PDB file of C-alpha atoms in Angstrom:
ATOM      1  CA  MET L 349      47.281 -15.358  45.139  1.00  0.00           C
ATOM      2  CA  ARG L 350      47.422 -12.868  42.659  1.00  0.00           C
ATOM      3  CA  ILE L 351      47.023 -15.338  40.147  1.00  0.00           C
ATOM      4  CA  LEU L 352      43.796 -16.982  41.930  1.00  0.00           C
ATOM      5  CA  THR L 353      42.304 -13.480  42.263  1.00  0.00           C
ATOM      6  CA  ILE L 354      42.487 -13.240  38.508  1.00  0.00           C
ATOM      7  CA  LEU L 355      41.270 -16.717  37.925  1.00  0.00           C
ATOM      8  CA  VAL L 356      38.182 -15.831  40.066  1.00  0.00           C
ATOM      9  CA  PHE L 357      37.437 -12.485  38.422  1.00  0.00           C
ATOM     10  CA  VAL L 358      37.701 -14.377  34.347  1.00  0.00           C
ATOM     11  CA  LEU L 359      35.586 -17.360  35.749  1.00  0.00           C
ATOM     12  CA  LEU L 360      32.753 -14.663  37.370  1.00  0.00           C
ATOM     13  CA  HIS L 361      32.659 -12.747  34.152  1.00  0.00           C
ATOM     14  CA  SER L 362      32.779 -15.609  32.286  1.00  0.00           C
ATOM     15  CA  THR L 363      29.626 -17.645  33.804  1.00  0.00           C
ATOM     16  CA  CYS L 364      27.685 -14.050  34.189  1.00  0.00           C
ATOM     17  CA  PRO L 365      27.252 -12.822  30.493  1.00  0.00           C
ATOM     18  CA  ALA L 366      26.260  -9.266  30.774  1.00  0.00           C
ATOM     19  CA  GLN L 367      22.540  -8.721  30.176  1.00  0.00           C
ATOM     20  CA  ARG L 368      21.779  -5.872  27.813  1.00  0.00           C
ATOM     21  CA  TRP L 369      19.421  -5.047  25.429  1.00  0.00           C
ATOM     22  CA  GLN L 370      18.898  -2.404  22.654  1.00  0.00           C
ATOM     23  CA  THR L 371      16.178  -1.098  19.995  1.00  0.00           C
ATOM     24  CA  ARG L 372      16.266   1.309  17.490  1.00  0.00           C
ATOM     25  CA  THR L 373      12.716   1.648  17.135  1.00  0.00           C
ATOM     26  CA  ALA L 374      11.342   2.743  20.320  1.00  0.00           C
ATOM     27  CA  GLN L 375       8.204   4.716  20.154  1.00  0.00           C
ATOM     28  CA  PHE L 376       8.392   8.473  22.138  1.00  0.00           C
ATOM     29  CA  SER L 377       5.093  10.804  21.618  1.00  0.00           C
ATOM     30  CA  PHE L 378       4.497  13.514  23.241  1.00  0.00           C
ATOM     31  CA  HIS L 379       0.785  14.838  23.735  1.00  0.00           C
ATOM     32  CA  SER L 380      -0.339  18.596  25.087  1.00  0.00           C
ATOM     33  CA  SER L 381      -3.848  19.076  25.713  1.00  0.00           C
ATOM     34  CA  THR L 382      -5.481  22.203  26.237  1.00  0.00           C
ATOM     35  CA  LYS L 383      -9.353  23.841  25.869  1.00  0.00           C
ATOM     36  CA  LEU L 384      -8.394  24.980  22.840  1.00  0.00           C
ATOM     37  CA  GLU L 385      -6.633  22.368  21.217  1.00  0.00           C
ATOM     38  CA  ASP L 386      -5.035  18.932  21.551  1.00  0.00           C
ATOM     39  CA  ILE L 387      -1.564  18.076  19.796  1.00  0.00           C
ATOM     40  CA  THR L 388       0.043  14.885  19.811  1.00  0.00           C
ATOM     41  CA  ALA L 389       3.747  13.930  18.005  1.00  0.00           C
ATOM     42  CA  ALA L 390       5.431  10.786  17.757  1.00  0.00           C
ATOM     43  CA  ASN L 391       9.134   9.620  16.665  1.00  0.00           C
ATOM     44  CA  ARG L 392       9.058   5.723  16.037  1.00  0.00           C
ATOM     45  CA  GLN L 393      12.736   5.573  15.800  1.00  0.00           C
ATOM     46  CA  GLY L 394      14.270   6.153  19.304  1.00  0.00           C
ATOM     47  CA  PHE L 395      17.042   4.519  20.689  1.00  0.00           C
ATOM     48  CA  ILE L 396      17.026   2.549  24.115  1.00  0.00           C
ATOM     49  CA  ASP L 397      19.642   0.985  25.808  1.00  0.00           C
ATOM     50  CA  ILE L 398      19.173  -1.284  28.794  1.00  0.00           C
ATOM     51  CA  ASP L 399      22.389  -2.635  31.170  1.00  0.00           C
ATOM     52  CA  ALA L 400      20.508  -5.111  33.861  1.00  0.00           C
ATOM     53  CA  SER L 401      24.010  -5.665  35.199  1.00  0.00           C
ATOM     54  CA  ALA L 402      24.504  -1.746  35.768  1.00  0.00           C
ATOM     55  CA  GLN L 403      20.623  -0.927  36.358  1.00  0.00           C
ATOM     56  CA  THR L 404      20.824   1.510  33.544  1.00  0.00           C
ATOM     57  CA  ILE L 405      18.722   2.877  30.875  1.00  0.00           C
ATOM     58  CA  THR L 406      20.125   5.384  27.953  1.00  0.00           C
ATOM     59  CA  ALA L 407      17.365   6.437  25.702  1.00  0.00           C
ATOM     60  CA  ALA L 408      18.270   8.915  22.498  1.00  0.00           C
ATOM     61  CA  VAL L 409      15.875  10.292  19.933  1.00  0.00           C
ATOM     62  CA  LEU L 410      16.232  12.779  16.851  1.00  0.00           C
ATOM     63  CA  MET L 411      13.958  16.202  17.597  1.00  0.00           C
ATOM     64  CA  ARG L 412      13.432  16.134  13.480  1.00  0.00           C
ATOM     65  CA  GLY L 413      12.039  12.542  13.629  1.00  0.00           C
ATOM     66  CA  PHE L 414       9.095  13.676  15.476  1.00  0.00           C
ATOM     67  CA  GLU L 415       5.983  13.529  12.959  1.00  0.00           C
ATOM     68  CA  PHE L 416       2.862  15.889  13.674  1.00  0.00           C
ATOM     69  CA  ARG L 417      -0.420  15.414  12.035  1.00  0.00           C
ATOM     70  CA  LYS L 418      -0.098  19.322  10.589  1.00  0.00           C
ATOM     71  CA  ALA L 419       2.908  19.968   8.646  1.00  0.00           C
ATOM     72  CA  LEU L 420       2.873  23.638   9.744  1.00  0.00           C
ATOM     73  CA  MET L 421       3.307  22.762  13.492  1.00  0.00           C
ATOM     74  CA  GLN L 422       5.882  20.348  12.473  1.00  0.00           C
ATOM     75  CA  GLU L 423       7.938  23.455  10.873  1.00  0.00           C
ATOM     76  CA  HIS L 424       7.353  25.612  13.821  1.00  0.00           C
ATOM     77  CA  PHE L 425       8.138  22.714  16.443  1.00  0.00           C
ATOM     78  CA  ASN L 426      11.166  22.436  14.853  1.00  0.00           C
ATOM     79  CA  GLU L 427      12.449  25.723  14.056  1.00  0.00           C
ATOM     80  CA  ASN L 428      10.918  28.063  16.732  1.00  0.00           C
ATOM     81  CA  TYR L 429      10.541  25.979  19.829  1.00  0.00           C
ATOM     82  CA  VAL L 430      13.035  22.900  20.020  1.00  0.00           C
ATOM     83  CA  GLU L 431      15.584  24.566  17.325  1.00  0.00           C
ATOM     84  CA  SER L 432      16.129  20.995  16.036  1.00  0.00           C
ATOM     85  CA  ASP L 433      19.443  22.551  13.811  1.00  0.00           C
ATOM     86  CA  ARG L 434      21.054  23.698  17.096  1.00  0.00           C
ATOM     87  CA  PHE L 435      19.765  20.789  19.617  1.00  0.00           C
ATOM     88  CA  PRO L 436      19.490  17.709  16.978  1.00  0.00           C
ATOM     89  CA  LYS L 437      19.067  15.174  19.642  1.00  0.00           C
ATOM     90  CA  ALA L 438      17.453  14.640  23.022  1.00  0.00           C
ATOM     91  CA  ASN L 439      19.112  12.144  25.548  1.00  0.00           C
ATOM     92  CA  PHE L 440      18.177  10.565  28.946  1.00  0.00           C
ATOM     93  CA  LYS L 441      20.356   9.076  30.926  1.00  0.00           C
ATOM     94  CA  GLY L 442      19.103   7.347  34.003  1.00  0.00           C
ATOM     95  CA  ASN L 443      19.028   4.418  36.842  1.00  0.00           C
ATOM     96  CA  PHE L 444      16.101   1.944  37.922  1.00  0.00           C
ATOM     97  CA  THR L 445      15.703   2.932  41.260  1.00  0.00           C
ATOM     98  CA  GLY L 446      12.747   0.956  42.490  1.00  0.00           C
ATOM     99  CA  ASN L 447      11.404  -2.391  42.963  1.00  0.00           C
ATOM    100  CA  THR L 448      13.887  -5.196  41.633  1.00  0.00           C
ATOM    101  CA  VAL L 449      13.484  -6.621  38.173  1.00  0.00           C
ATOM    102  CA  GLN L 450      14.509 -10.025  37.911  1.00  0.00           C
ATOM    103  CA  TRP L 451      15.647  -9.506  34.332  1.00  0.00           C
ATOM    104  CA  ASP L 452      15.918 -13.886  33.733  1.00  0.00           C
ATOM    105  CA  LYS L 453      12.376 -14.485  34.885  1.00  0.00           C
ATOM    106  CA  ASP L 454       9.087 -13.939  33.412  1.00  0.00           C
ATOM    107  CA  GLY L 455       6.785 -11.252  34.322  1.00  0.00           C
ATOM    108  CA  GLU L 456       5.737  -7.895  34.727  1.00  0.00           C
ATOM    109  CA  TYR L 457       7.893  -5.367  36.979  1.00  0.00           C
ATOM    110  CA  ASN L 458       6.827  -1.759  38.042  1.00  0.00           C
ATOM    111  CA  THR L 459       9.862  -0.052  38.671  1.00  0.00           C
ATOM    112  CA  LEU L 460      11.092   3.686  39.131  1.00  0.00           C
ATOM    113  CA  VAL L 461      13.664   5.566  36.620  1.00  0.00           C
ATOM    114  CA  ASN L 462      15.733   8.456  38.060  1.00  0.00           C
ATOM    115  CA  GLY L 463      17.903  10.495  35.554  1.00  0.00           C
ATOM    116  CA  THR L 464      18.892  13.111  33.643  1.00  0.00           C
ATOM    117  CA  LEU L 465      16.863  14.541  30.436  1.00  0.00           C
ATOM    118  CA  LEU L 466      19.240  16.622  28.216  1.00  0.00           C
ATOM    119  CA  LEU L 467      16.856  18.398  25.787  1.00  0.00           C
ATOM    120  CA  HIS L 468      17.347  21.642  24.022  1.00  0.00           C
ATOM    121  CA  GLY L 469      20.701  21.959  25.436  1.00  0.00           C
ATOM    122  CA  VAL L 470      19.246  22.116  29.087  1.00  0.00           C
ATOM    123  CA  SER L 471      19.150  19.170  31.751  1.00  0.00           C
ATOM    124  CA  GLY L 472      16.909  18.479  33.913  1.00  0.00           C
ATOM    125  CA  HIS L 473      16.007  15.684  36.606  1.00  0.00           C
ATOM    126  CA  ILE L 474      13.309  13.104  35.876  1.00  0.00           C
ATOM    127  CA  GLN L 475      11.748  10.658  37.932  1.00  0.00           C
ATOM    128  CA  CYS L 476       9.149   8.081  36.503  1.00  0.00           C
ATOM    129  CA  PRO L 477       7.358   4.660  36.916  1.00  0.00           C
ATOM    130  CA  ALA L 478       8.340   2.221  34.284  1.00  0.00           C
ATOM    131  CA  LYS L 479       6.766  -1.041  33.638  1.00  0.00           C
ATOM    132  CA  ILE L 480       9.066  -3.976  32.440  1.00  0.00           C
ATOM    133  CA  THR L 481       7.559  -6.846  31.136  1.00  0.00           C
ATOM    134  CA  VAL L 482       9.981  -9.960  30.794  1.00  0.00           C
ATOM    135  CA  LYS L 483       9.054 -12.645  28.479  1.00  0.00           C
ATOM    136  CA  ASN L 484      10.851 -15.782  27.149  1.00  0.00           C
ATOM    137  CA  GLY L 485      14.293 -13.960  27.499  1.00  0.00           C
ATOM    138  CA  SER L 486      12.927 -10.802  25.802  1.00  0.00           C
ATOM    139  CA  LEU L 487      12.388  -7.163  27.086  1.00  0.00           C
ATOM    140  CA  SER L 488       9.944  -4.589  26.427  1.00  0.00           C
ATOM    141  CA  CYS L 489       9.405  -1.114  28.642  1.00  0.00           C
ATOM    142  CA  THR L 490       7.078   1.781  28.965  1.00  0.00           C
ATOM    143  CA  ALA L 491       7.268   4.837  30.576  1.00  0.00           C
ATOM    144  CA  GLU L 492       5.616   7.935  31.186  1.00  0.00           C
ATOM    145  CA  PHE L 493       6.388  11.197  32.344  1.00  0.00           C
ATOM    146  CA  THR L 494       5.431  15.188  31.991  1.00  0.00           C
ATOM    147  CA  ILE L 495       7.993  17.885  31.172  1.00  0.00           C
ATOM    148  CA  ASN L 496       7.436  21.679  31.185  1.00  0.00           C
ATOM    149  CA  PRO L 497       8.811  23.495  28.181  1.00  0.00           C
ATOM    150  CA  GLU L 498       9.792  26.658  30.122  1.00  0.00           C
ATOM    151  CA  ASP L 499      12.343  24.321  32.329  1.00  0.00           C
ATOM    152  CA  TYR L 500      14.071  23.361  28.955  1.00  0.00           C
ATOM    153  CA  HIS L 501      14.249  27.096  27.833  1.00  0.00           C
ATOM    154  CA  ILE L 502      11.668  26.245  25.323  1.00  0.00           C
ATOM    155  CA  LYS L 503       9.871  29.600  24.257  1.00  0.00           C
ATOM    156  CA  ILE L 504       6.336  29.288  23.212  1.00  0.00           C
ATOM    157  CA  PRO L 505       5.112  32.672  21.290  1.00  0.00           C
ATOM    158  CA  LYS L 506       2.199  34.375  23.163  1.00  0.00           C
ATOM    159  CA  THR L 507      -0.001  34.179  20.041  1.00  0.00           C
ATOM    160  CA  VAL L 508      -0.069  30.231  20.663  1.00  0.00           C
ATOM    161  CA  MET L 509       0.313  30.400  24.664  1.00  0.00           C
ATOM    162  CA  ASP L 510      -3.180  29.048  24.779  1.00  0.00           C
ATOM    163  CA  ASN L 511      -3.231  26.435  22.491  1.00  0.00           C
ATOM    164  CA  ILE L 512      -0.073  24.697  24.023  1.00  0.00           C
ATOM    165  CA  SER L 513      -0.504  23.300  27.262  1.00  0.00           C
ATOM    166  CA  LYS L 514       2.336  24.173  30.255  1.00  0.00           C
ATOM    167  CA  THR L 515       2.834  20.339  31.144  1.00  0.00           C
ATOM    168  CA  ILE L 516       3.927  18.083  28.104  1.00  0.00           C
ATOM    169  CA  LYS L 517       2.970  14.269  28.832  1.00  0.00           C
ATOM    170  CA  VAL L 518       5.881  12.522  27.001  1.00  0.00           C
ATOM    171  CA  THR L 519       5.322   8.597  26.576  1.00  0.00           C
ATOM    172  CA  ILE L 520       7.917   5.884  25.486  1.00  0.00           C
ATOM    173  CA  ILE L 521       6.809   2.563  24.283  1.00  0.00           C
ATOM    174  CA  THR L 522       9.900   0.374  23.641  1.00  0.00           C
ATOM    175  CA  GLY L 523       8.448  -2.353  21.622  1.00  0.00           C
ATOM    176  CA  THR L 524      10.836  -5.607  22.106  1.00  0.00           C
ATOM    177  CA  LEU L 525      14.468  -4.986  23.171  1.00  0.00           C
ATOM    178  CA  ASN L 526      17.059  -7.162  21.159  1.00  0.00           C
ATOM    179  CA  ARG L 527      19.716  -9.140  23.521  1.00  0.00           C
ATOM    180  CA  ILE L 528      23.238  -8.017  22.628  1.00  0.00           C
ATOM    181  CA  GLN L 529      26.509  -9.560  23.527  1.00  0.00           C
TER     182      GLN L 529
ATOM    183  CA  MET D1176     -19.429  57.957  -3.760  1.00  0.00           C
ATOM    184  CA  ARG D1177     -21.558  55.622  -1.215  1.00  0.00           C
ATOM    185  CA  LYS D1178     -21.840  53.018  -3.912  1.00  0.00           C
ATOM    186  CA  LYS D1179     -17.741  53.615  -3.959  1.00  0.00           C
ATOM    187  CA  ILE D1180     -17.500  52.943  -0.474  1.00  0.00           C
ATOM    188  CA  ARG D1181     -19.622  49.796  -0.149  1.00  0.00           C
ATOM    189  CA  LEU D1182     -17.878  48.375  -2.616  1.00  0.00           C
ATOM    190  CA  PHE D1183     -14.537  48.940  -1.488  1.00  0.00           C
ATOM    191  CA  ILE D1184     -15.614  47.406   1.744  1.00  0.00           C
ATOM    192  CA  THR D1185     -17.394  44.327   0.199  1.00  0.00           C
ATOM    193  CA  LEU D1186     -14.040  43.643  -1.628  1.00  0.00           C
ATOM    194  CA  THR D1187     -12.102  44.114   1.381  1.00  0.00           C
ATOM    195  CA  LEU D1188     -14.192  41.951   3.660  1.00  0.00           C
ATOM    196  CA  LEU D1189     -13.891  39.280   0.607  1.00  0.00           C
ATOM    197  CA  ALA D1190     -10.475  39.654   0.236  1.00  0.00           C
ATOM    198  CA  LEU D1191     -10.308  39.250   4.256  1.00  0.00           C
ATOM    199  CA  VAL D1192     -12.324  36.268   4.324  1.00  0.00           C
ATOM    200  CA  MET D1193     -10.288  34.372   1.581  1.00  0.00           C
ATOM    201  CA  ALA D1194      -7.033  35.237   2.917  1.00  0.00           C
ATOM    202  CA  GLY D1195      -8.525  33.489   6.243  1.00  0.00           C
ATOM    203  CA  GLY D1196      -9.725  30.588   4.769  1.00  0.00           C
ATOM    204  CA  TYR D1197      -6.099  29.906   3.031  1.00  0.00           C
ATOM    205  CA  ALA D1198      -4.437  30.293   6.115  1.00  0.00           C
ATOM    206  CA  TRP D1199      -6.868  27.860   7.559  1.00  0.00           C
ATOM    207  CA  PHE D1200      -6.199  25.542   4.903  1.00  0.00           C
ATOM    208  CA  LEU D1201      -2.483  25.652   5.118  1.00  0.00           C
ATOM    209  CA  PHE D1202      -2.714  25.252   9.237  1.00  0.00           C
ATOM    210  CA  ARG D1203      -4.880  22.334   8.689  1.00  0.00           C
ATOM    211  CA  GLN D1204      -2.564  20.478   5.452  1.00  0.00           C
ATOM    212  CA  GLY D1205      -0.842  17.366   6.647  1.00  0.00           C
ATOM    213  CA  PRO D1206       2.956  16.958   5.054  1.00  0.00           C
ATOM    214  CA  GLN D1207       2.512  16.434   1.549  1.00  0.00           C
ATOM    215  CA  SER D1208       3.576  12.843   0.234  1.00  0.00           C
ATOM    216  CA  LEU D1209       7.213  12.511  -0.985  1.00  0.00           C
ATOM    217  CA  LEU D1210       5.539  10.451  -4.083  1.00  0.00           C
ATOM    218  CA  LYS D1211       4.642  14.070  -5.425  1.00  0.00           C
ATOM    219  CA  ARG D1212       8.249  15.670  -4.745  1.00  0.00           C
ATOM    220  CA  ASN D1213      11.529  15.553  -6.506  1.00  0.00           C
ATOM    221  CA  ALA D1214      14.563  13.902  -4.934  1.00  0.00           C
ATOM    222  CA  GLU D1215      17.220  16.742  -3.996  1.00  0.00           C
ATOM    223  CA  ILE D1216      20.013  14.054  -3.370  1.00  0.00           C
ATOM    224  CA  SER D1217      20.163  10.537  -4.524  1.00  0.00           C
ATOM    225  CA  CYS D1218      22.951   8.276  -3.325  1.00  0.00           C
ATOM    226  CA  SER D1219      23.475   4.479  -2.176  1.00  0.00           C
ATOM    227  CA  ALA D1220      22.696   3.403   1.542  1.00  0.00           C
ATOM    228  CA  GLU D1221      26.133   2.604   1.581  1.00  0.00           C
ATOM    229  CA  GLU D1222      27.411   6.122   0.583  1.00  0.00           C
ATOM    230  CA  LEU D1223      24.693   8.095   2.851  1.00  0.00           C
ATOM    231  CA  SER D1224      25.844   5.699   5.984  1.00  0.00           C
ATOM    232  CA  ALA D1225      29.813   6.045   5.426  1.00  0.00           C
ATOM    233  CA  ALA D1226      29.053   9.727   5.099  1.00  0.00           C
ATOM    234  CA  PHE D1227      27.495   9.869   8.567  1.00  0.00           C
ATOM    235  CA  LEU D1228      30.592   7.771  10.080  1.00  0.00           C
ATOM    236  CA  LEU D1229      33.013   9.787   8.693  1.00  0.00           C
ATOM    237  CA  ASP D1230      31.841  13.015   9.602  1.00  0.00           C
ATOM    238  CA  GLU D1231      28.714  13.464  11.593  1.00  0.00           C
ATOM    239  CA  GLN D1232      28.528  17.345  11.485  1.00  0.00           C
ATOM    240  CA  GLU D1233      29.254  17.594   7.692  1.00  0.00           C
ATOM    241  CA  ALA D1234      27.195  15.020   6.607  1.00  0.00           C
ATOM    242  CA  GLY D1235      24.556  16.737   8.593  1.00  0.00           C
ATOM    243  CA  THR D1236      24.754  19.678   6.945  1.00  0.00           C
ATOM    244  CA  LYS D1237      24.528  18.161   3.441  1.00  0.00           C
ATOM    245  CA  TYR D1238      21.531  15.872   4.234  1.00  0.00           C
ATOM    246  CA  THR D1239      19.468  16.865   7.149  1.00  0.00           C
ATOM    247  CA  GLY D1240      16.367  18.292   6.109  1.00  0.00           C
ATOM    248  CA  ARG D1241      16.881  17.177   2.223  1.00  0.00           C
ATOM    249  CA  ILE D1242      14.483  14.886   0.314  1.00  0.00           C
ATOM    250  CA  VAL D1243      16.992  11.923  -0.284  1.00  0.00           C
ATOM    251  CA  GLU D1244      16.390   9.250  -2.466  1.00  0.00           C
ATOM    252  CA  VAL D1245      18.197   5.726  -1.230  1.00  0.00           C
ATOM    253  CA  THR D1246      19.102   2.442  -2.972  1.00  0.00           C
ATOM    254  CA  GLY D1247      19.863  -0.229  -1.058  1.00  0.00           C
ATOM    255  CA  LYS D1248      19.311  -3.488   0.135  1.00  0.00           C
ATOM    256  CA  ILE D1249      16.064  -4.553   2.578  1.00  0.00           C
ATOM    257  CA  PHE D1250      17.721  -5.522   5.691  1.00  0.00           C
ATOM    258  CA  ARG D1251      14.445  -5.584   7.909  1.00  0.00           C
ATOM    259  CA  HIS D1252      10.825  -4.763   7.592  1.00  0.00           C
ATOM    260  CA  TYR D1253       9.014  -3.854  10.877  1.00  0.00           C
ATOM    261  CA  PRO D1254       5.547  -4.260   9.621  1.00  0.00           C
ATOM    262  CA  ALA D1255       3.878  -3.249  12.432  1.00  0.00           C
ATOM    263  CA  GLU D1256       6.153  -0.451  13.406  1.00  0.00           C
ATOM    264  CA  ASN D1257       6.181   0.742   9.507  1.00  0.00           C
ATOM    265  CA  LEU D1258       9.100   1.091   9.725  1.00  0.00           C
ATOM    266  CA  LEU D1259      12.266  -0.394   7.331  1.00  0.00           C
ATOM    267  CA  THR D1260      16.026  -0.488   7.261  1.00  0.00           C
ATOM    268  CA  LEU D1261      18.423  -0.584   4.712  1.00  0.00           C
ATOM    269  CA  GLY D1262      21.924  -2.220   4.772  1.00  0.00           C
ATOM    270  CA  ASP D1263      23.470  -5.687   4.874  1.00  0.00           C
ATOM    271  CA  SER D1264      24.873  -7.694   8.348  1.00  0.00           C
ATOM    272  CA  SER D1265      28.446  -6.376   7.663  1.00  0.00           C
ATOM    273  CA  SER D1266      26.983  -2.557   7.819  1.00  0.00           C
ATOM    274  CA  THR D1267      28.175  -0.540  10.764  1.00  0.00           C
ATOM    275  CA  ALA D1268      25.332   1.848  10.598  1.00  0.00           C
ATOM    276  CA  LEU D1269      21.787   1.007   8.406  1.00  0.00           C
ATOM    277  CA  ILE D1270      19.401   3.323   7.055  1.00  0.00           C
ATOM    278  CA  ASN D1271      16.433   3.439   9.152  1.00  0.00           C
ATOM    279  CA  CYS D1272      13.268   4.555   7.268  1.00  0.00           C
ATOM    280  CA  ALA D1273       9.937   5.739   9.077  1.00  0.00           C
ATOM    281  CA  LEU D1274       7.358   4.728   6.260  1.00  0.00           C
ATOM    282  CA  ALA D1275       4.908   7.504   5.557  1.00  0.00           C
ATOM    283  CA  THR D1276       1.437   6.199   7.051  1.00  0.00           C
ATOM    284  CA  ASP D1277      -0.141   7.189   3.719  1.00  0.00           C
ATOM    285  CA  ASN D1278      -1.142   4.928   0.848  1.00  0.00           C
ATOM    286  CA  ASN D1279       2.161   3.413   0.016  1.00  0.00           C
ATOM    287  CA  PRO D1280       2.451   0.255   1.559  1.00  0.00           C
ATOM    288  CA  ILE D1281       5.810  -1.551   0.746  1.00  0.00           C
ATOM    289  CA  PRO D1282       5.048  -4.581  -1.355  1.00  0.00           C
ATOM    290  CA  ASP D1283       4.816  -8.095   0.573  1.00  0.00           C
ATOM    291  CA  HIS D1284       6.650  -9.820  -2.132  1.00  0.00           C
ATOM    292  CA  LEU D1285      10.250  -7.921  -1.363  1.00  0.00           C
ATOM    293  CA  GLN D1286      12.114  -9.800   0.768  1.00  0.00           C
ATOM    294  CA  THR D1287      15.367  -9.211   2.658  1.00  0.00           C
ATOM    295  CA  GLY D1288      18.279  -8.461   0.727  1.00  0.00           C
ATOM    296  CA  THR D1289      15.997  -7.029  -2.603  1.00  0.00           C
ATOM    297  CA  MET D1290      17.393  -4.242  -3.812  1.00  0.00           C
ATOM    298  CA  VAL D1291      14.924  -0.940  -3.467  1.00  0.00           C
ATOM    299  CA  VAL D1292      14.822   2.696  -3.801  1.00  0.00           C
ATOM    300  CA  ILE D1293      13.216   4.466  -1.029  1.00  0.00           C
ATOM    301  CA  ARG D1294      12.637   8.540  -1.079  1.00  0.00           C
ATOM    302  CA  GLY D1295      12.532  10.339   2.323  1.00  0.00           C
ATOM    303  CA  ILE D1296      13.541  13.242   4.719  1.00  0.00           C
ATOM    304  CA  CYS D1297      16.837  12.789   5.857  1.00  0.00           C
ATOM    305  CA  THR D1298      16.444  13.671   9.894  1.00  0.00           C
ATOM    306  CA  GLY D1299      19.869  12.726  11.126  1.00  0.00           C
ATOM    307  CA  PHE D1300      22.117  10.163  12.506  1.00  0.00           C
ATOM    308  CA  LEU D1301      21.203   8.230  15.475  1.00  0.00           C
ATOM    309  CA  ALA D1302      22.759   4.935  15.626  1.00  0.00           C
ATOM    310  CA  ASP D1303      21.399   4.518  12.002  1.00  0.00           C
ATOM    311  CA  VAL D1304      20.940   7.554   9.403  1.00  0.00           C
ATOM    312  CA  GLN D1305      17.548   8.171   9.863  1.00  0.00           C
ATOM    313  CA  LEU D1306      14.991   9.269   6.825  1.00  0.00           C
ATOM    314  CA  ASN D1307      11.259  10.267   7.438  1.00  0.00           C
ATOM    315  CA  GLN D1308       8.078  10.526   5.544  1.00  0.00           C
ATOM    316  CA  ALA D1309       9.801   7.669   3.327  1.00  0.00           C
ATOM    317  CA  VAL D1310       7.930   6.116   0.577  1.00  0.00           C
ATOM    318  CA  PHE D1311       8.447   3.341  -1.730  1.00  0.00           C
ATOM    319  CA  ILE D1312       9.710   4.572  -5.340  1.00  0.00           C
ATOM    320  CA  SER D1313      10.814   1.061  -6.996  1.00  0.00           C
ATOM    321  CA  LYS D1314      12.586  -2.029  -6.683  1.00  0.00           C
ATOM    322  CA  THR D1315      15.767  -2.188  -8.760  1.00  0.00           C
ATOM    323  CA  ALA D1316      17.783  -4.693 -10.758  1.00  0.00           C
ATOM    324  CA  PRO D1317      20.444  -6.665  -8.236  1.00  0.00           C
TER     325      PRO D1317
END
């Protein structure tokens, strides 16, 4: 009986290959809009791992990798706001909780992602809609959510408080993810 | 006496306007191209990735935030994303270079495996060693 159980287990795992995709070139961008100023920064080197079997998504990005149009703004972002030396990475771990995605069937799927964002050493809950596109066995994903810097203990000096929105829009565009074994 | 006061006020106002203008210029300035700046550290792609794989914290202290000139083989070029990776299929970690968007394109004829020199600011390690504002310096002899 025990041998039979092991055989069934081995057979099941050999016939159902893990469905896992990764990219190291995902684009993470954020946007702040106020009457005084629009601020946008992007990082083109984000890491994303999607495990379809476990319905999980892991994302990570280096804070120093965000590129701004203004050099001084980038310096202030790293040194004063997100303190990139102390907290070099932002991580997100979540699950797909919305509509079922048929990972092996071409189509566009609107689903939900629920998870925890670790930013500036503070964890926060994120729930956001995500669009997954499956085409010819490859996968891409886009998601958008908002965060409040205050929730992550990011202090904005009073002198520039009116230039930075209290709500920051974050957009993730994965590009094509590579299937891994 | 009045003339002196008037001159003093005029000079003070002029100094304030000039200081304000300079501050505004600095604030509006984009990142300076690394083509115009010297590298602080030069090393091979293998050396750089090995340092982070061995001790991420120590390598971070040495390389992060510095201008690093890296010599390595082109592993992959992503023209749409303006990214370039250095290393080869045996590399555990590659050097992921986010190329600067200014006038410094990677020459089209450079193919996978070509030895090149890239200068960029090291931003740390995340699956690969990452450089940004990276610029193409030269092709080297194999």
